[in-house]
Short mmCIF file of C-alpha atoms in Angstrom, two decimals:
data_model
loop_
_atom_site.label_atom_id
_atom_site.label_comp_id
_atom_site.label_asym_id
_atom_site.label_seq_id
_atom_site.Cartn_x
_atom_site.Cartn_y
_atom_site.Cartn_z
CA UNK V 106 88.64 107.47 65.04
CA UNK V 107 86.37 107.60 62.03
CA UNK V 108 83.10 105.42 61.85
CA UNK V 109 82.43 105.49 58.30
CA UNK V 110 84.86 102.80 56.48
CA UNK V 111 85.98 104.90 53.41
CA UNK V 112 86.85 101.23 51.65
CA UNK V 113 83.31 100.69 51.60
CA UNK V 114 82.33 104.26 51.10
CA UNK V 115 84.10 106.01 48.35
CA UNK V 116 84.93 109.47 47.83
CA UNK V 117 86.21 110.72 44.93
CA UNK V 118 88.56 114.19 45.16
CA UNK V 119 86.12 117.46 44.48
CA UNK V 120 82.99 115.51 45.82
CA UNK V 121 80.82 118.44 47.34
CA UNK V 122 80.18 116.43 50.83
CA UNK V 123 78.02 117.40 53.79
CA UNK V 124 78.87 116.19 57.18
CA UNK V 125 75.29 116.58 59.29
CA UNK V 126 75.65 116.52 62.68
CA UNK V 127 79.77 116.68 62.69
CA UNK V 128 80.03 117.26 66.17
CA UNK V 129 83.80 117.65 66.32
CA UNK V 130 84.58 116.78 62.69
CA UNK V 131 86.14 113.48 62.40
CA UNK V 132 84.55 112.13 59.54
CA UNK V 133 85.09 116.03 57.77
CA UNK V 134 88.32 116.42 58.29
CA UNK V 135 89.22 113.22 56.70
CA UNK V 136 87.05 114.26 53.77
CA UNK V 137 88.46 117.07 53.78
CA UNK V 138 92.45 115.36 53.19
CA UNK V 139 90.81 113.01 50.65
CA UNK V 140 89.87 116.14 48.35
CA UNK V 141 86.69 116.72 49.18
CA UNK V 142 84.54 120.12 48.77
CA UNK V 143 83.02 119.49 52.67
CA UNK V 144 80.40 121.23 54.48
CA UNK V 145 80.23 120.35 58.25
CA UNK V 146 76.97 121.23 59.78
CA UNK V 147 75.88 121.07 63.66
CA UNK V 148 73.40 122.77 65.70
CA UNK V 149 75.97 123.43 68.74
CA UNK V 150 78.12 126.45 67.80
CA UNK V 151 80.77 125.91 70.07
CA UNK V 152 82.04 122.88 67.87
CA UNK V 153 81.23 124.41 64.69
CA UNK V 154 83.68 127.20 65.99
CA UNK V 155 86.26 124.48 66.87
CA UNK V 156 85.79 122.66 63.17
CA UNK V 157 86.37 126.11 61.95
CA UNK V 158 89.77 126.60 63.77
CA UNK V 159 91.11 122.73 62.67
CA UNK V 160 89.68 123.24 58.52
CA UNK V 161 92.27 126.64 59.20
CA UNK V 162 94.93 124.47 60.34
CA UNK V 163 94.74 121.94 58.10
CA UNK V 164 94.67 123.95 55.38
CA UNK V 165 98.23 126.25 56.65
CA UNK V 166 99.48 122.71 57.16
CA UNK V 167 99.49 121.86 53.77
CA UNK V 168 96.88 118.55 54.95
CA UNK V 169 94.37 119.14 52.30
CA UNK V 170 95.11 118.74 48.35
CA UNK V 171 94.31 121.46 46.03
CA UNK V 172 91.21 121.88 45.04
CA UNK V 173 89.44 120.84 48.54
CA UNK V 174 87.22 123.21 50.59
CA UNK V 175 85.81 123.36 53.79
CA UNK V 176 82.97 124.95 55.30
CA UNK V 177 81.83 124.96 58.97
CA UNK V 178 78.56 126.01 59.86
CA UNK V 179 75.80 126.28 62.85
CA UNK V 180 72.48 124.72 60.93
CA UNK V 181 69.02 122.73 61.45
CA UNK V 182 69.37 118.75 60.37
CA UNK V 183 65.25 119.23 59.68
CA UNK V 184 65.88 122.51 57.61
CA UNK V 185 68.92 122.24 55.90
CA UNK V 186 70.01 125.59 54.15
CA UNK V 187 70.89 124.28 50.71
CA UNK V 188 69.15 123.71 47.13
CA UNK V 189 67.70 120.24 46.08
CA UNK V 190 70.23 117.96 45.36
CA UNK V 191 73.43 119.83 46.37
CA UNK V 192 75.65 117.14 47.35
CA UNK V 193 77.66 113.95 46.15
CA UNK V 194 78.09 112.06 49.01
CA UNK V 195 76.14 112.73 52.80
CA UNK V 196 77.44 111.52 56.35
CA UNK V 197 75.40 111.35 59.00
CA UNK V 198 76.83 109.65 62.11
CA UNK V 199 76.00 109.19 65.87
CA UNK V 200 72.89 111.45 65.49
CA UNK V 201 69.67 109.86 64.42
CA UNK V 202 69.13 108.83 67.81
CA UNK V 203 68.85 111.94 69.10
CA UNK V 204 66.70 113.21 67.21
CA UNK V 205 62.73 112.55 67.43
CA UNK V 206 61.78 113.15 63.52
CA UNK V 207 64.12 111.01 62.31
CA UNK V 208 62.50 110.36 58.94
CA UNK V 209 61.98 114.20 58.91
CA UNK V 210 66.08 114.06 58.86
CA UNK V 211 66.02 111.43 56.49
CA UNK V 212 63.71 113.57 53.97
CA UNK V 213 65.84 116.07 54.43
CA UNK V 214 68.91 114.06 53.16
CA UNK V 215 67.47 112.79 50.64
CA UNK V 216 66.36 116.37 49.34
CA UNK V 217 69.78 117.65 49.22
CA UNK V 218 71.67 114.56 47.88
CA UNK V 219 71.62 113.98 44.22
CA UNK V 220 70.79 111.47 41.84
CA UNK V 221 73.37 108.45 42.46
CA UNK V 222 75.04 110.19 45.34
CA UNK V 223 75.86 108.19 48.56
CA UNK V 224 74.94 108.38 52.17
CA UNK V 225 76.78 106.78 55.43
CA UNK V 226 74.65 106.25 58.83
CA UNK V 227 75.67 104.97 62.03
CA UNK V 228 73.89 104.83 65.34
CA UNK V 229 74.83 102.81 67.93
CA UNK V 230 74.49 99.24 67.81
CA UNK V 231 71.04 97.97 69.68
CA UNK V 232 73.02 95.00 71.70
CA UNK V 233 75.63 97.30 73.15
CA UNK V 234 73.26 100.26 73.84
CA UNK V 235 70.68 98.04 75.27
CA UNK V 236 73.30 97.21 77.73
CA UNK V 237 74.05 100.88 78.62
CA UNK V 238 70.34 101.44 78.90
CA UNK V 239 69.88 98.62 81.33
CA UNK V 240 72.84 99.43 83.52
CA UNK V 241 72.07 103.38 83.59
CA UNK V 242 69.29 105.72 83.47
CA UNK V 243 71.52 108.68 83.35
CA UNK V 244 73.23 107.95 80.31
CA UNK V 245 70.04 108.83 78.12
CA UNK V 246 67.63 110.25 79.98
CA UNK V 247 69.64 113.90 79.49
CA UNK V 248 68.94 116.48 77.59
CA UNK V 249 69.90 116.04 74.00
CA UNK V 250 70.76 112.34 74.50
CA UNK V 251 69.74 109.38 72.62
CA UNK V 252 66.12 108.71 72.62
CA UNK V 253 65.78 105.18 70.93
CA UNK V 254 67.60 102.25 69.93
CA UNK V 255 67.83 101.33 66.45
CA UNK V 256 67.22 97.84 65.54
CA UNK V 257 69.33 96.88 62.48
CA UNK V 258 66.43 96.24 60.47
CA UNK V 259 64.45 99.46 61.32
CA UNK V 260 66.94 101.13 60.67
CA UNK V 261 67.11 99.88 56.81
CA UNK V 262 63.58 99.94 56.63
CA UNK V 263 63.46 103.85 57.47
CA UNK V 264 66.59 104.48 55.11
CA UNK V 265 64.34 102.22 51.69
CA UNK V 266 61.15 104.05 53.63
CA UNK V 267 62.50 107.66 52.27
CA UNK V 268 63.69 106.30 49.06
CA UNK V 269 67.15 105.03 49.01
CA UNK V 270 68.75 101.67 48.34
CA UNK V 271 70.59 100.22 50.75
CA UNK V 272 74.07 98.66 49.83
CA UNK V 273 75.85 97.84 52.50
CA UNK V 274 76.44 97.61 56.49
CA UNK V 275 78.80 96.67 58.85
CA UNK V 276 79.90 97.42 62.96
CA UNK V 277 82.55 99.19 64.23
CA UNK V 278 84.49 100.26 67.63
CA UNK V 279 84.10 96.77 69.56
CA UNK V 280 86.87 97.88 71.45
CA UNK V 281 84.39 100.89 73.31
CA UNK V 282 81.69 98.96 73.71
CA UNK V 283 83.01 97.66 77.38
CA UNK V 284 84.35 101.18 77.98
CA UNK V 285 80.61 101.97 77.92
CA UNK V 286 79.61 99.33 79.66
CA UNK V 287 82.02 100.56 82.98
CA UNK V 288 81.03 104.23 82.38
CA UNK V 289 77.67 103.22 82.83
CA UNK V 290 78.08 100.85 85.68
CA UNK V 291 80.31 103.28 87.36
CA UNK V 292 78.32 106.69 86.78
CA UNK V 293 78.47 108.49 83.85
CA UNK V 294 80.00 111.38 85.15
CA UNK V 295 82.48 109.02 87.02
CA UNK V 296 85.65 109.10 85.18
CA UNK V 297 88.09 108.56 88.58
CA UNK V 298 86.76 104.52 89.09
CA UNK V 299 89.87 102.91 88.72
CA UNK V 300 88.76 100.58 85.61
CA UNK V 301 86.77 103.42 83.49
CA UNK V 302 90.70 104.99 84.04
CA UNK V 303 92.25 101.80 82.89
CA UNK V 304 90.43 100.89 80.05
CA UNK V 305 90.18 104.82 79.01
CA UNK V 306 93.87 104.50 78.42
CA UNK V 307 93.75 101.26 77.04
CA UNK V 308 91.71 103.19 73.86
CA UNK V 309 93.82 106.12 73.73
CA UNK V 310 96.81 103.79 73.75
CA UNK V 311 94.83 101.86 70.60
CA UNK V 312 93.87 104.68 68.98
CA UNK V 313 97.33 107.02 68.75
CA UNK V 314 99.72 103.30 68.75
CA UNK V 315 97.38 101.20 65.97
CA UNK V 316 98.90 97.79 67.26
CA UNK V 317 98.35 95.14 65.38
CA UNK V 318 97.13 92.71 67.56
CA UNK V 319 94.36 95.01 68.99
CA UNK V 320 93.41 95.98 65.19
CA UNK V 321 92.86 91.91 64.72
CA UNK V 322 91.20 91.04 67.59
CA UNK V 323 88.67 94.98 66.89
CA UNK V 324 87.80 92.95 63.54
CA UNK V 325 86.87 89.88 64.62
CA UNK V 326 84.42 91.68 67.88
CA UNK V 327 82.71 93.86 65.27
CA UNK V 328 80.12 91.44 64.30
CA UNK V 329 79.59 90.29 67.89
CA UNK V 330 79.91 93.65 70.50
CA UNK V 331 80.48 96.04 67.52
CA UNK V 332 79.20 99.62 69.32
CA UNK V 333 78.10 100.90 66.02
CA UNK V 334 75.66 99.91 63.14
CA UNK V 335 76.75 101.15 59.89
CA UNK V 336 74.45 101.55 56.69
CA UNK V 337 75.60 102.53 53.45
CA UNK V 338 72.96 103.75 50.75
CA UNK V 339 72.91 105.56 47.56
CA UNK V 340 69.90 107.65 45.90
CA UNK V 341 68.46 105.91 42.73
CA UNK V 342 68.19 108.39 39.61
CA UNK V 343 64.43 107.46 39.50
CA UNK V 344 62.44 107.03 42.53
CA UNK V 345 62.81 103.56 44.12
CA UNK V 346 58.97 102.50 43.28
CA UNK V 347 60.00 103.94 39.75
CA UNK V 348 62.80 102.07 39.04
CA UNK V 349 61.45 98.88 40.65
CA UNK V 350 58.30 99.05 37.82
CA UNK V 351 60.68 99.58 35.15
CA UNK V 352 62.87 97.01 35.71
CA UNK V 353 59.49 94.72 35.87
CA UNK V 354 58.85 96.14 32.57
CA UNK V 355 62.07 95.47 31.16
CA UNK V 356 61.96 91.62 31.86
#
């Protein structure tokens, strides 16, 4: 179930890509089949050793095209361990509201992306997780869970705040967004209440089957219970403020 809309977001085969934050590598792994040079990056090692095992099995599978490479590795998102601008393209998704510095994470993006290269964000929407919020305590006040809400706005204000323009958005996964909202009314930890069970298979049923009519109806419940805020942005070859005064210039 990838986030990132790869219609909106091109990648273009040997693209050196970093994944930050890849949890269990959904967004790499489909880098990784589109040609991609990918690094996947996480703090918790237990993943990275499971993203490790799959890029192996993909790669005996015969799933990636020549030429791609993947790399899995434990790593800080406020200290990355790479050169200035070191990457094409930069995915960060479900993370930034875990983390407190946020526009320390954002600096650090920026720093390894280069000139004209492309970043994805998503967090989760602020309707939808206000919702969760309001119907549980539990589901982020734990350790290592999500700290603030994003407005959309704020959001795009941090992302022109460290320098990078904006292009695009869009929301995704209205489907999970009730899902959430029974997990949460139910308990968290609660997956035996008889409709967390029911609409748990409901998305599994979605996400192996692809029916048509629940890909429709997804579409048109983006915009309104969408569970995820998407942001596309790319790095401009002159600082923003730079490029701003030139085109004044220009005219």
């Amino acid at each position: 179930m990838l986030t990132v809309d790869f219609t909106r977001f091109p990648l273009a085969a040997g693209d050196r890509v970093l994944d930050l934050g890849c949890g269990a590598g959904r967004h790499a792994f489909e880098c990784y089949r589109r040609g991609a040079q990918v690094v996947a990056l996480d703090q918790n090692g237990e993943e990275i050793r499971e993203v490790a095992k799959w890029f192996a099995a993909m790669k005996e599978a015969g799933e990636a095209p020549e030429g791609a490479t993947a790399t899995a590795m434990e790593g800080d998102a406020l200290n990355l361990p790479f050169p200035d601008e070191s990457f094409d393209v930069v995915i960060i998704s479900e993370v930034m509201e875990h983390i407190p510095d946020d526009k320390g994470v954002l600096a650090e993006m920026v720093r390894v992306l280069k000139p004209g290269g492309r970043i994805a964000i998503t967090v989760p929407r602020y309707g939808p997780e206000k919702v969760c919020w309001t119907l549980s305590d539990a589901y982020h006040e734990v350790e290592g869970g999500h700290i603030r809400i994003y407005r959309a706005d704020e959001l795009l204000a941090k992302i022109r705040g460290a320098g990078l323009k904006p292009y695009g958005t869009h929301h995704a996964h209205a489907l999970h967004s009730p899902y959430w909202w029974l997990k949460c009314a139910f308990g968290v930890d609660n997956d035996k209440a008889l409709p967390v069970r029911a609409y748990h298979k409901l998305l599994v049923w979605d996400i192996m089957k692809k029916p048509m009519a629940t890909r429709v109806a997804e579409q048109l419940l983006n915009p309104v219970v969408g569970k995820s805020f998407v942001a596309y942005a790319t790095k401009p070859h002159l600082p923003v403020a730079a490029a701003e005064d030139l085109t004044k210039a220009e005219a």
